[in-house]
XYZ file of N, CA and C in Angstrom:
360
model
N 69.364 15.581 101.797
C 68.231 14.806 101.350
C 67.124 14.915 102.389
N 65.956 15.189 101.916
C 64.821 15.315 102.821
C 63.882 14.140 102.625
N 63.538 13.520 103.712
C 62.575 12.435 103.653
C 61.205 13.015 103.946
N 60.353 13.017 102.972
C 59.000 13.508 103.169
C 58.293 12.585 104.151
N 57.692 13.180 105.150
C 57.034 12.401 106.186
C 55.576 12.219 105.800
N 55.228 11.009 105.494
C 53.832 10.730 105.188
C 53.112 10.327 106.471
N 51.827 10.455 106.430
C 51.052 10.072 107.615
C 51.203 8.585 107.916
N 51.312 7.771 106.879
C 51.488 6.335 107.093
C 52.789 6.046 107.834
N 53.872 6.720 107.455
C 55.149 6.459 108.125
C 55.104 6.904 109.587
N 54.440 8.021 109.860
C 54.323 8.463 111.250
C 53.491 7.503 112.079
N 52.404 7.017 111.507
C 51.568 6.046 112.222
C 52.361 4.776 112.495
N 53.119 4.305 111.511
C 53.920 3.101 111.705
C 54.990 3.299 112.777
N 55.613 4.475 112.824
C 56.632 4.737 113.855
C 56.000 4.711 115.244
N 54.844 5.350 115.391
C 54.183 5.392 116.702
C 53.755 3.991 117.140
N 53.155 3.236 116.237
C 52.703 1.884 116.595
C 53.899 0.969 116.870
N 54.982 1.139 116.119
C 56.189 0.342 116.379
C 56.744 0.658 117.762
N 56.729 1.931 118.145
C 57.202 2.308 119.479
C 56.308 1.719 120.557
N 55.014 1.731 120.333
C 54.079 1.186 121.329
C 54.274 -0.314 121.498
N 54.501 -1.030 120.405
C 54.673 -2.480 120.508
C 56.007 -2.850 121.134
N 56.946 -1.906 121.225
C 58.238 -2.187 121.854
C 58.231 -1.915 123.349
N 57.164 -1.319 123.867
C 57.099 -0.964 125.292
C 57.302 -2.172 126.211
N 56.744 -3.354 125.916
C 56.990 -4.492 126.825
C 58.458 -4.875 126.946
N 59.313 -4.441 126.021
C 60.734 -4.758 126.093
C 61.565 -3.688 126.759
N 60.920 -2.664 127.334
C 61.682 -1.577 127.951
C 62.511 -2.010 129.151
N 62.022 -2.820 130.072
C 62.963 -3.287 131.103
C 64.065 -4.090 130.405
N 65.303 -3.697 130.595
C 66.395 -4.228 129.788
C 66.599 -5.730 129.927
N 66.212 -6.310 131.039
C 66.442 -7.740 131.224
C 65.252 -8.599 130.818
N 64.208 -7.996 130.272
C 63.021 -8.746 129.858
C 63.230 -9.275 128.446
N 62.911 -10.512 128.249
C 63.032 -11.126 126.940
C 61.779 -10.805 126.128
N 61.949 -10.060 125.050
C 60.824 -9.634 124.224
C 60.643 -10.644 123.090
N 60.014 -11.744 123.410
C 59.717 -12.753 122.392
C 58.243 -13.034 122.408
N 57.797 -13.757 121.432
C 56.395 -14.129 121.377
C 55.563 -13.139 120.586
N 54.325 -12.932 121.016
C 53.377 -12.117 120.262
C 53.802 -10.664 120.125
N 54.387 -10.078 121.169
C 54.806 -8.675 121.088
C 55.905 -8.495 120.057
N 56.863 -9.419 120.027
C 57.944 -9.322 119.053
C 57.396 -9.508 117.637
N 56.511 -10.471 117.453
C 55.923 -10.679 116.129
C 55.136 -9.456 115.665
N 54.378 -8.863 116.563
C 53.625 -7.658 116.227
C 54.568 -6.510 115.883
N 55.630 -6.371 116.667
C 56.618 -5.314 116.408
C 57.254 -5.509 115.027
N 57.652 -6.732 114.704
C 58.269 -7.010 113.407
C 57.290 -6.830 112.257
N 56.028 -7.179 112.485
C 54.999 -7.011 111.462
C 54.788 -5.538 111.124
N 54.941 -4.672 112.098
C 54.744 -3.237 111.883
C 56.015 -2.582 111.343
N 57.161 -2.990 111.839
C 58.405 -2.353 111.437
C 58.820 -2.750 110.023
N 58.434 -3.917 109.565
C 58.816 -4.337 108.210
C 58.282 -3.396 107.136
N 56.975 -3.039 107.151
C 56.525 -2.051 106.149
C 57.176 -0.681 106.351
N 57.458 -0.313 107.601
C 58.120 0.964 107.863
C 59.519 0.968 107.246
N 60.244 -0.129 107.392
C 61.579 -0.219 106.795
C 61.499 -0.115 105.273
N 60.535 -0.799 104.677
C 60.359 -0.728 103.225
C 60.008 0.693 102.789
N 59.152 1.349 103.559
C 58.760 2.717 103.251
C 59.951 3.668 103.353
N 60.808 3.477 104.359
C 61.998 4.315 104.493
C 62.964 4.108 103.329
N 63.096 2.883 102.874
C 63.975 2.623 101.727
C 63.430 3.311 100.485
N 62.135 3.182 100.238
C 61.524 3.825 99.070
C 61.658 5.340 99.167
N 61.384 5.885 100.345
C 61.475 7.331 100.522
C 62.904 7.823 100.330
N 63.880 7.086 100.822
C 65.267 7.537 100.719
C 65.785 7.455 99.283
N 65.260 6.537 98.489
C 65.708 6.416 97.112
C 65.024 7.405 96.175
N 63.756 7.691 96.421
C 62.999 8.460 95.448
C 62.694 9.898 95.850
N 62.839 10.239 97.107
C 62.502 11.587 97.552
C 63.789 12.351 97.814
N 63.942 13.448 97.126
C 65.138 14.281 97.295
C 64.704 15.699 97.625
N 65.575 16.436 98.260
C 65.268 17.825 98.566
C 65.909 18.252 99.864
N 65.670 19.479 100.239
C 66.209 20.003 101.491
C 65.157 19.861 102.568
N 65.609 19.576 103.737
C 64.659 19.381 104.818
C 65.153 19.959 106.118
N 64.305 19.875 107.108
C 64.654 20.329 108.441
C 65.667 19.359 109.040
N 66.639 19.910 109.736
C 67.738 19.106 110.265
C 67.238 18.076 111.277
N 66.359 18.478 112.198
C 65.871 17.535 113.220
C 65.106 16.379 112.597
N 64.261 16.673 111.648
C 63.475 15.628 110.996
C 64.382 14.658 110.233
N 65.349 15.205 109.509
C 66.281 14.356 108.769
C 67.106 13.502 109.716
N 67.560 14.094 110.826
C 68.327 13.341 111.815
C 67.483 12.242 112.458
N 66.202 12.540 112.699
C 65.305 11.540 113.278
C 65.162 10.343 112.351
N 64.908 10.608 111.077
C 64.750 9.498 110.130
C 66.059 8.758 109.919
N 67.182 9.470 110.008
C 68.485 8.812 109.901
C 68.698 7.869 111.083
N 68.358 8.315 112.298
C 68.478 7.451 113.485
C 67.603 6.209 113.346
N 66.375 6.398 112.883
C 65.474 5.261 112.710
C 66.006 4.293 111.648
N 66.558 4.825 110.574
C 67.108 3.965 109.524
C 68.326 3.190 110.014
N 69.215 3.862 110.746
C 70.398 3.177 111.284
C 69.976 2.111 112.289
N 68.959 2.428 113.097
C 68.474 1.445 114.078
C 67.962 0.193 113.391
N 67.297 0.365 112.261
C 66.815 -0.810 111.526
C 67.962 -1.601 110.921
N 69.044 -0.914 110.565
C 70.220 -1.623 110.065
C 70.979 -2.333 111.182
N 71.041 -1.702 112.349
C 71.756 -2.281 113.493
C 71.122 -3.597 113.933
N 69.820 -3.676 113.866
C 69.150 -4.893 114.332
C 69.404 -6.075 113.394
N 69.830 -5.788 112.169
C 70.119 -6.875 111.236
C 71.351 -7.679 111.645
N 72.281 -7.046 112.353
C 73.514 -7.746 112.735
C 73.219 -8.986 113.575
N 72.485 -8.873 114.688
C 72.192 -10.112 115.430
C 71.161 -11.000 114.734
N 70.257 -10.408 113.969
C 69.244 -11.230 113.291
C 69.859 -12.127 112.227
N 70.919 -11.658 111.583
C 71.588 -12.455 110.558
C 72.695 -13.339 111.127
N 72.874 -13.291 112.453
C 73.872 -14.143 113.103
C 75.299 -13.679 112.864
N 75.504 -12.385 112.655
C 76.836 -11.865 112.388
C 77.602 -11.504 113.651
N 77.057 -11.846 114.794
C 77.707 -11.545 116.064
C 77.549 -12.734 117.005
N 78.379 -12.768 118.025
C 78.284 -13.838 119.017
C 77.015 -13.656 119.843
N 76.549 -14.735 120.410
C 75.311 -14.685 121.195
C 75.427 -13.739 122.382
N 76.624 -13.645 122.965
C 76.803 -12.783 124.126
C 76.676 -11.305 123.769
N 77.139 -10.918 122.583
C 77.106 -9.506 122.210
C 75.820 -9.120 121.474
N 74.970 -10.083 121.187
C 73.704 -9.771 120.519
C 72.855 -8.821 121.348
N 72.919 -8.972 122.667
C 72.143 -8.117 123.549
C 72.558 -6.650 123.395
N 73.851 -6.405 123.209
C 74.331 -5.032 123.014
C 73.815 -4.442 121.709
N 73.781 -5.246 120.654
C 73.263 -4.771 119.367
C 71.770 -4.459 119.473
N 71.048 -5.307 120.188
C 69.611 -5.089 120.357
C 69.354 -3.843 121.196
N 70.157 -3.636 122.251
C 70.035 -2.405 123.043
C 70.352 -1.179 122.199
N 71.378 -1.270 121.358
C 71.714 -0.160 120.464
C 70.572 0.158 119.518
N 69.937 -0.880 119.011
C 68.765 -0.703 118.145
C 67.650 0.029 118.892
N 67.418 -0.381 120.112
C 66.355 0.234 120.905
C 66.623 1.699 121.208
N 67.864 1.998 121.604
C 68.192 3.383 121.950
C 68.197 4.290 120.726
N 68.697 3.803 119.595
C 68.658 4.609 118.369
C 67.224 4.842 117.912
N 66.389 3.814 118.036
C 64.976 3.960 117.671
C 64.299 4.974 118.577
N 64.580 4.886 119.868
C 63.993 5.825 120.821
C 64.457 7.254 120.530
N 65.745 7.429 120.250
C 66.274 8.751 119.920
C 65.602 9.304 118.656
N 65.438 8.465 117.648
C 64.758 8.899 116.423
C 63.316 9.287 116.683
N 62.646 8.518 117.531
C 61.250 8.808 117.875
C 61.144 10.153 118.603
N 62.054 10.397 119.545
C 62.050 11.658 120.287
C 62.359 12.835 119.359
N 63.368 12.687 118.500
C 63.705 13.759 117.566
C 62.569 14.047 116.592
N 61.863 13.006 116.197
C 60.722 13.196 115.299
C 59.620 13.986 115.996
N 59.362 13.677 117.258
C 58.368 14.428 118.017
C 58.796 15.860 118.247
N 60.068 16.070 118.551
C 60.588 17.417 118.768
C 60.493 18.243 117.484
N 60.808 17.608 116.354
C 60.708 18.285 115.064
C 59.274 18.689 114.759
N 58.341 17.800 115.030
C 56.926 18.103 114.791
C 56.452 19.236 115.698
N 56.893 19.244 116.953
C 56.500 20.310 117.885
C 57.062 21.657 117.444
N 58.298 21.666 116.994
C 58.908 22.925 116.500
C 58.184 23.434 115.264
N 57.829 22.520 114.369
C 57.118 22.897 113.141
C 55.738 23.475 113.487
N 55.081 22.861 114.453
C 53.759 23.333 114.855
C 53.836 24.718 115.490
N 54.852 24.951 116.338
C 55.027 26.246 116.979
C 55.421 27.337 115.987
N 56.201 26.942 114.964
C 56.647 27.928 113.972
C 55.538 28.301 112.992
N 54.629 27.386 112.747
C 53.606 27.629 111.726
C 52.293 27.768 112.304
């Protein structure tokens, strides 16, 4: 399955990554305006990924598909502590997992775009 990359989804991924920068030091509590801004941007991105995954079919580049898969899993991982399905002590691990998967997806998406640009 290939997820067609629209310009809107790429812009949302970049802005979501930028709004997560204040939470990069692992012991910093990312609450308040930065978290609200991050959630405000990621919510439409999550909806867009769901729509794209349901309605867009086809063959795609492996790196791009893997990048979007990482981003989708990261959005699912963050639901575990948000819905209270884990103990308070382990919530930090789920949030770190969300961050690292999101970062990996962002890097793979950039690598895929660079390869596409060099090839074409």
